[in-house]
mmCIF file of C-alpha atoms in Angstrom:
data_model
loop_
_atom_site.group_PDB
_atom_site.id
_atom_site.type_symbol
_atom_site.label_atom_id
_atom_site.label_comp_id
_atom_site.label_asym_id
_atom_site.label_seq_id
_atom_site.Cartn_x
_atom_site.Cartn_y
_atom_site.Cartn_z
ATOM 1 C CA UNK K 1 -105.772 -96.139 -5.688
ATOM 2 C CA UNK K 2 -104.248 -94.698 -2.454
ATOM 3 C CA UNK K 3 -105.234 -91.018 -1.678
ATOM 4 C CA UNK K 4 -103.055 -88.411 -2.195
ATOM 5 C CA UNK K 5 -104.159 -85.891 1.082
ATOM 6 C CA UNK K 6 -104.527 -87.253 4.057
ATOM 7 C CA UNK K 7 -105.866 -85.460 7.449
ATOM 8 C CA UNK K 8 -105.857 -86.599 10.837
ATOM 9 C CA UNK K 9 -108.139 -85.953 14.681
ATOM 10 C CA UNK K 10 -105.081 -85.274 16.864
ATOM 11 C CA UNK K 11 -106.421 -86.082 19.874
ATOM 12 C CA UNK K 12 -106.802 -90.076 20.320
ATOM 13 C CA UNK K 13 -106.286 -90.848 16.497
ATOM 14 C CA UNK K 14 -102.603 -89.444 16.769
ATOM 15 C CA UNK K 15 -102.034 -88.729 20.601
ATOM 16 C CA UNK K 16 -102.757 -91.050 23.317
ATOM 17 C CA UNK K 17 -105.634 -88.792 25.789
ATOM 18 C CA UNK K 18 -105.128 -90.693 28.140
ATOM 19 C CA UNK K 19 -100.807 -90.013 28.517
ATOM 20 C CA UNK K 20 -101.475 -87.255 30.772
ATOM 21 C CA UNK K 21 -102.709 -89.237 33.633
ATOM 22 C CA UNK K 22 -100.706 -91.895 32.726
ATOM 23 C CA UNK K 23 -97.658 -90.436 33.416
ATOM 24 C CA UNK K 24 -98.849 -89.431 37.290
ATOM 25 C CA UNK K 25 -100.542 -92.776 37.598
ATOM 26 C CA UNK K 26 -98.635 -93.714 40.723
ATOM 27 C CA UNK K 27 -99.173 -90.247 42.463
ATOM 28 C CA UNK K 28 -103.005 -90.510 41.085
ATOM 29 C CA UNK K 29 -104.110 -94.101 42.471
ATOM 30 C CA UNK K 30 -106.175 -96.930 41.486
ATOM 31 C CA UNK K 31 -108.910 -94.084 40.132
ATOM 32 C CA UNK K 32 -106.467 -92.792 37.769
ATOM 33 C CA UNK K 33 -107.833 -94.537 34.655
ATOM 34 C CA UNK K 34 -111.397 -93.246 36.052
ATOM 35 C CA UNK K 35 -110.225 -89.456 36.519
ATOM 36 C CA UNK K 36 -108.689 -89.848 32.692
ATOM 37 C CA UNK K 37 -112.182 -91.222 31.472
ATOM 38 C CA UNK K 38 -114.120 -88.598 32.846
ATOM 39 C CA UNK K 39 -111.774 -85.784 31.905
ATOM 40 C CA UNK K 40 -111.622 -87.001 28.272
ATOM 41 C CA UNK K 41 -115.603 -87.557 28.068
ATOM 42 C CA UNK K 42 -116.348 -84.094 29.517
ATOM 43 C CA UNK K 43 -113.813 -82.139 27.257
ATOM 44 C CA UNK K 44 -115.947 -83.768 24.502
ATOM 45 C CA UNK K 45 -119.356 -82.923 26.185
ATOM 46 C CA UNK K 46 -118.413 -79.269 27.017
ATOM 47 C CA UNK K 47 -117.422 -78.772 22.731
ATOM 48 C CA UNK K 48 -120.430 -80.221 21.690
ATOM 49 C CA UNK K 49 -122.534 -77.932 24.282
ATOM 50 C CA UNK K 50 -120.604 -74.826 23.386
ATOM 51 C CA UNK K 51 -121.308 -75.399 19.593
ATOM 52 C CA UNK K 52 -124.894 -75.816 20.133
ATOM 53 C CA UNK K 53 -125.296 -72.978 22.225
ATOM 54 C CA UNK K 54 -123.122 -70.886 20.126
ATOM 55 C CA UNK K 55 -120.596 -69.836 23.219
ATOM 56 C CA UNK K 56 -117.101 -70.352 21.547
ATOM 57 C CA UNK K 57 -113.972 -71.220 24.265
ATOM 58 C CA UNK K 58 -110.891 -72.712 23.029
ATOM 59 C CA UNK K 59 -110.458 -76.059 23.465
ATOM 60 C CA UNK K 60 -107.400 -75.475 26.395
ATOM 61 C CA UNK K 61 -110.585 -73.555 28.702
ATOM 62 C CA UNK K 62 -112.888 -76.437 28.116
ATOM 63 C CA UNK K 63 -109.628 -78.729 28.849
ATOM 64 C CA UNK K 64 -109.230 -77.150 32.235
ATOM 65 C CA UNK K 65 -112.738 -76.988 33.084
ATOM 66 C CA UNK K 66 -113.239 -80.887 32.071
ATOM 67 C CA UNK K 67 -110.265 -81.715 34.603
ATOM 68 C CA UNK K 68 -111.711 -79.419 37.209
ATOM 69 C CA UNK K 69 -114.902 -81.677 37.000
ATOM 70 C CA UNK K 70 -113.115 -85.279 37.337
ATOM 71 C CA UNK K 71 -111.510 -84.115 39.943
ATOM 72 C CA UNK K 72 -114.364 -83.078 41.757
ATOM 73 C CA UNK K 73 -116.316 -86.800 40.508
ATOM 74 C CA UNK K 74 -112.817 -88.521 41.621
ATOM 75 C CA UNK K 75 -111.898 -86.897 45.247
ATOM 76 C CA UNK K 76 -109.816 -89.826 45.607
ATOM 77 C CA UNK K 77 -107.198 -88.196 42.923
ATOM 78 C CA UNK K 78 -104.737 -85.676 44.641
ATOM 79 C CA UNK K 79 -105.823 -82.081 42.740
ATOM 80 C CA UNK K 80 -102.518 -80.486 43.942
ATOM 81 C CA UNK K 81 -101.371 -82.818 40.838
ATOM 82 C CA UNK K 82 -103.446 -80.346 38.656
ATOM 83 C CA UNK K 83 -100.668 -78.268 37.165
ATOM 84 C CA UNK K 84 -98.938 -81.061 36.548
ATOM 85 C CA UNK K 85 -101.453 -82.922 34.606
ATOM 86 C CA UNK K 86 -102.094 -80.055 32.184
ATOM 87 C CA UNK K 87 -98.679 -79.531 31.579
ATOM 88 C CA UNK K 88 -98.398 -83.458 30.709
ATOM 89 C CA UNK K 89 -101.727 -82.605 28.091
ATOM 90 C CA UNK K 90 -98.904 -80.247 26.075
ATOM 91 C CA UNK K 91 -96.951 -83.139 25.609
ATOM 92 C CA UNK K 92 -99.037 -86.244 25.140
ATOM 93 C CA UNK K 93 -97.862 -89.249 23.809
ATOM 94 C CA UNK K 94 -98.639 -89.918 20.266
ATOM 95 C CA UNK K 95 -99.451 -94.010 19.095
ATOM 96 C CA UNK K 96 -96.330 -96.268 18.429
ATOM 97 C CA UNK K 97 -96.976 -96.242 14.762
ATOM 98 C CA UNK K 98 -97.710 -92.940 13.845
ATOM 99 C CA UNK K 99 -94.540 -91.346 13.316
ATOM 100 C CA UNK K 100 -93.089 -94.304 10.758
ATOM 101 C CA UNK K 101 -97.046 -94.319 9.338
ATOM 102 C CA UNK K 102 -96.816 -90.358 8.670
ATOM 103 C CA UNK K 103 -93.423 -90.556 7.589
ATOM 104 C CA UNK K 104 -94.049 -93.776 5.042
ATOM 105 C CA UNK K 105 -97.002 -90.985 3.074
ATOM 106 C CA UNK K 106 -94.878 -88.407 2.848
ATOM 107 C CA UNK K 107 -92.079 -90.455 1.716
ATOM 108 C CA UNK K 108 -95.158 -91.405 -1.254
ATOM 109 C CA UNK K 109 -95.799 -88.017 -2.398
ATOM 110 C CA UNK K 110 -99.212 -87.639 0.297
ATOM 111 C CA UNK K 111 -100.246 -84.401 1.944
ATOM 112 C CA UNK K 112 -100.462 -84.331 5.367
ATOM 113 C CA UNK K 113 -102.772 -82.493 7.828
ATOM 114 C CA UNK K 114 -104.407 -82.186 11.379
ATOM 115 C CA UNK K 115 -107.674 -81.205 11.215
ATOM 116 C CA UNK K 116 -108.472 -81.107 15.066
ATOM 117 C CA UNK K 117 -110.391 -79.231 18.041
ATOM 118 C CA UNK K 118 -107.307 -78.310 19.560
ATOM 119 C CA UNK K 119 -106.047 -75.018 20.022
ATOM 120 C CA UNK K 120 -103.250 -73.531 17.735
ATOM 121 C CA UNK K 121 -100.955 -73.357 20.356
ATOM 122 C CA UNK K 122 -102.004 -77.319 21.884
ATOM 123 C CA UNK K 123 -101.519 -78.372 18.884
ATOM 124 C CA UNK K 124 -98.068 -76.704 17.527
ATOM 125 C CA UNK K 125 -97.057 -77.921 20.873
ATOM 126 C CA UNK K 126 -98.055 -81.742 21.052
ATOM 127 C CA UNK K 127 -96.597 -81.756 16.883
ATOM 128 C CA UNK K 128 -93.313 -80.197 17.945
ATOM 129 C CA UNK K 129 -93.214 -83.091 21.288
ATOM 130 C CA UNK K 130 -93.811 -85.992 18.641
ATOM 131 C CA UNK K 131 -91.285 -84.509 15.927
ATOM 132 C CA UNK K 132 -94.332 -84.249 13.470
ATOM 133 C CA UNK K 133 -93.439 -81.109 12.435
ATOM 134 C CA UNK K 134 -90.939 -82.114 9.751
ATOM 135 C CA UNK K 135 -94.057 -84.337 8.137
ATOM 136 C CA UNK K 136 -97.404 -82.291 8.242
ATOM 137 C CA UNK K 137 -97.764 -79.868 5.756
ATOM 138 C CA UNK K 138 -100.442 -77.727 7.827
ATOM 139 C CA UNK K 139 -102.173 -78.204 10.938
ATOM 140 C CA UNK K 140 -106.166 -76.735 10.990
ATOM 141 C CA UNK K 141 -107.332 -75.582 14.590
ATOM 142 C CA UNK K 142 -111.192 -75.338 14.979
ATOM 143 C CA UNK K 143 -110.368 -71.699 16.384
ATOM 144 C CA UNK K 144 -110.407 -70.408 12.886
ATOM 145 C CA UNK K 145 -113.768 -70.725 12.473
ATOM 146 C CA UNK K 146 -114.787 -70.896 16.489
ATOM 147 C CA UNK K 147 -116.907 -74.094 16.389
ATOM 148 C CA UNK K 148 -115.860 -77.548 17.186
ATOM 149 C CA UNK K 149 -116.706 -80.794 15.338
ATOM 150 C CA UNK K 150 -118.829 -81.942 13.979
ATOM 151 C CA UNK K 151 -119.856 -78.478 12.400
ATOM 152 C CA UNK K 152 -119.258 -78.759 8.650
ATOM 153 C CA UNK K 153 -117.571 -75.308 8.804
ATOM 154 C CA UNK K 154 -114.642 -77.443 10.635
ATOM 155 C CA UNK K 155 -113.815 -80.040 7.846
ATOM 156 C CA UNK K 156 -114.693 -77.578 5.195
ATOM 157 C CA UNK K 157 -111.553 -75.484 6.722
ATOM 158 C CA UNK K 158 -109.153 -78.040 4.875
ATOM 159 C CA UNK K 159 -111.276 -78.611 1.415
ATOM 160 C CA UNK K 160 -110.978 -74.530 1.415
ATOM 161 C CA UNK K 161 -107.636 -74.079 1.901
ATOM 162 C CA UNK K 162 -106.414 -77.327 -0.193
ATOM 163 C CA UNK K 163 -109.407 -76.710 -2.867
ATOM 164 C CA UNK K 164 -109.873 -80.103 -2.880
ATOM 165 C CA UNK K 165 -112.943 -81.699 -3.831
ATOM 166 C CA UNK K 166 -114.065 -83.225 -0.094
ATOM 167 C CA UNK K 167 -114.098 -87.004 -1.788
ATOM 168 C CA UNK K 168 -110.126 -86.727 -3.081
ATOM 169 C CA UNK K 169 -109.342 -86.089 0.860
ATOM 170 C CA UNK K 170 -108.599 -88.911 2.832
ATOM 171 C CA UNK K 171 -109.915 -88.320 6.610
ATOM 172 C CA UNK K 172 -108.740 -90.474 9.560
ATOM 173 C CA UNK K 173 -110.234 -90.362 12.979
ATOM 174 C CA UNK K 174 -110.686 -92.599 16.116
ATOM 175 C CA UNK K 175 -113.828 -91.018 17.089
ATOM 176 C CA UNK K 176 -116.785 -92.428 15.719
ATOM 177 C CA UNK K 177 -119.030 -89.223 15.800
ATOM 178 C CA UNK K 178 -116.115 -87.173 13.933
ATOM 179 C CA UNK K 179 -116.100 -89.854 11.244
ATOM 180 C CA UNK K 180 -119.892 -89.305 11.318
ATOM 181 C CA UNK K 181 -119.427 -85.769 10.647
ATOM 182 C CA UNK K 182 -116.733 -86.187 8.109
ATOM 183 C CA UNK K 183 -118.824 -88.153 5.943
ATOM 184 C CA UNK K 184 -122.162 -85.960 6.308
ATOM 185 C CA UNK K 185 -119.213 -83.676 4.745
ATOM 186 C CA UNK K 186 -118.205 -85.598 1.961
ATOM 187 C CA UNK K 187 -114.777 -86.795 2.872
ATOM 188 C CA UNK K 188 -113.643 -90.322 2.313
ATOM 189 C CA UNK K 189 -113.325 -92.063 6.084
ATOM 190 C CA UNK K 190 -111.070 -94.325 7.874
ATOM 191 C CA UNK K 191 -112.231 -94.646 11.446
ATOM 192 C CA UNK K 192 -109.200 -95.896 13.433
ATOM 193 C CA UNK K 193 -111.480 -98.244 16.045
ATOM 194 C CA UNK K 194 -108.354 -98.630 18.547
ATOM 195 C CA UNK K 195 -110.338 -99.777 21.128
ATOM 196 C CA UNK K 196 -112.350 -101.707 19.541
ATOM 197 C CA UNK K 197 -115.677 -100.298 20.002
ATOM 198 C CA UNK K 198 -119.067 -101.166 18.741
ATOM 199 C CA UNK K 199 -120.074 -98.910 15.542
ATOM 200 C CA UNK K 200 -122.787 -96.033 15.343
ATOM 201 C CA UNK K 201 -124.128 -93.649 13.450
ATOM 202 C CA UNK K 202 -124.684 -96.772 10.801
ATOM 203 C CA UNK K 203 -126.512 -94.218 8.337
ATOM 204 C CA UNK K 204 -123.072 -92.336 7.768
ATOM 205 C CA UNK K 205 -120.703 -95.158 7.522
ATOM 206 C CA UNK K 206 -116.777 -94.754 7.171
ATOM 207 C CA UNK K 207 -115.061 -96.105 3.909
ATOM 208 C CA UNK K 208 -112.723 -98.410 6.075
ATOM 209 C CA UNK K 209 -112.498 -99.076 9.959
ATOM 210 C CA UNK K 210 -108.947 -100.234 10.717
ATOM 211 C CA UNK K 211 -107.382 -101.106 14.304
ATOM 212 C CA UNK K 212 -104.431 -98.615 14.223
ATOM 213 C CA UNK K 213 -103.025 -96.451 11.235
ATOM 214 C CA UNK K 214 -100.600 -98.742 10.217
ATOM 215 C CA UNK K 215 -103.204 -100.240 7.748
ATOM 216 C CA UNK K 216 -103.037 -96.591 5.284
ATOM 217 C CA UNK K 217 -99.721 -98.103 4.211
ATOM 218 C CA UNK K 218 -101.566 -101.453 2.446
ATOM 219 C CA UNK K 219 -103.400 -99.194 -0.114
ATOM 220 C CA UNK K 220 -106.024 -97.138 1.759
#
């Protein structure tokens, strides 16, 4: 039986990370895809660090800080395109499916969520970009309890609020270690592997690994 609440990561499960640099590629260089990788992988790192040591930034500071460091590991990579880059991160691309995907649950009865480390304000902005607004019933920011995944006090934020037993919610991620932490939780997984990565964290395994989202709407 399909779930009836589904939640989403935003960033790489329903936006494309990598858009931002993307869309300067030519005005970036051959290192652009490097500069992206590094940005991405830091912004990570820096949320995981912050949690540990219990020093709280939103996830826009540790954005800007991650891009300040690839640009200093890429000096290839123009940084008067700075600006312009973090204006693109407000307005990432989300994956070619999601919006029909999304639409197709609602359509179905589902309840619909983010559940991401984004900011409020990232996040209303990159929903309102992808006209997701019209489909999500509520979008959960890590900045209401100021610690990022994979704290449980993040995923508990939705089975709170929905008071929903975690097992009834249906959580969908591309990143391995927040499907990891999901599941430590209690939620049932789907770890969207779009890049087809080797699997970890074997001793909290996801209910289903699919390639894209598109396979929610065969029964998930």
């Amino acid at each position: 039986m399909r779930h009836a609440a589904f939640v989403f990561d935003a960033y790489g499960t329903l936006f494309d990370v990598h858009a931002a640099v993307r869309r300067h590629a030519a005005a970036i260089g051959p290192e652009g895809q490097l500069l992206s990788d590094i940005w991405r992988a830091k912004q990570l790192e820096y949320s995981w660090v912050r949690s540990l040591m219990g020093s709280y930034a939103d996830f826009w500071q540790l954005t800007e800080q991650a891009l300040d460091f690839a640009f200093d590991k890429v000096p290839s990579a123009d940084r008067s395109l700075r600006q312009d880059l973090l204006d693109a991160y407000w307005r990432l691309d989300c994956y070619p499916e999601v919006p029909a995907v999304l639409k197709a649950l609602k359509a179905e009865g589902a309840r619909l969520a983010i559940l991401s480390n984004g900011s409020p304000a990232m996040l209303e902005a990159a929903v309102r970009s992808a006209a997701l607004d019209t489909v999500l019933d509520d979008i959960f920011s890590v900045d209401q309890v100021q610690k990022f995944k994979t704290d449980p006090s993040v995923y508990d934020l939705v089975a709170t609020n929905w008071r929903l037993y975690p097992d009834l919610i249906s959580f969908q991620s591309s990143n391995r270690w927040d499907i990891a932490g999901a599941a430590k939780f209690g939620f049932r997984t789907v770890w969207v592997n779009r890049t087809d990565q080797p699997d970890e964290y074997r001793d909290h395994p996801p209910a289903l690994i699919l390639p894209s989202l598109e396979g929610l709407l065969a029964g998930a």
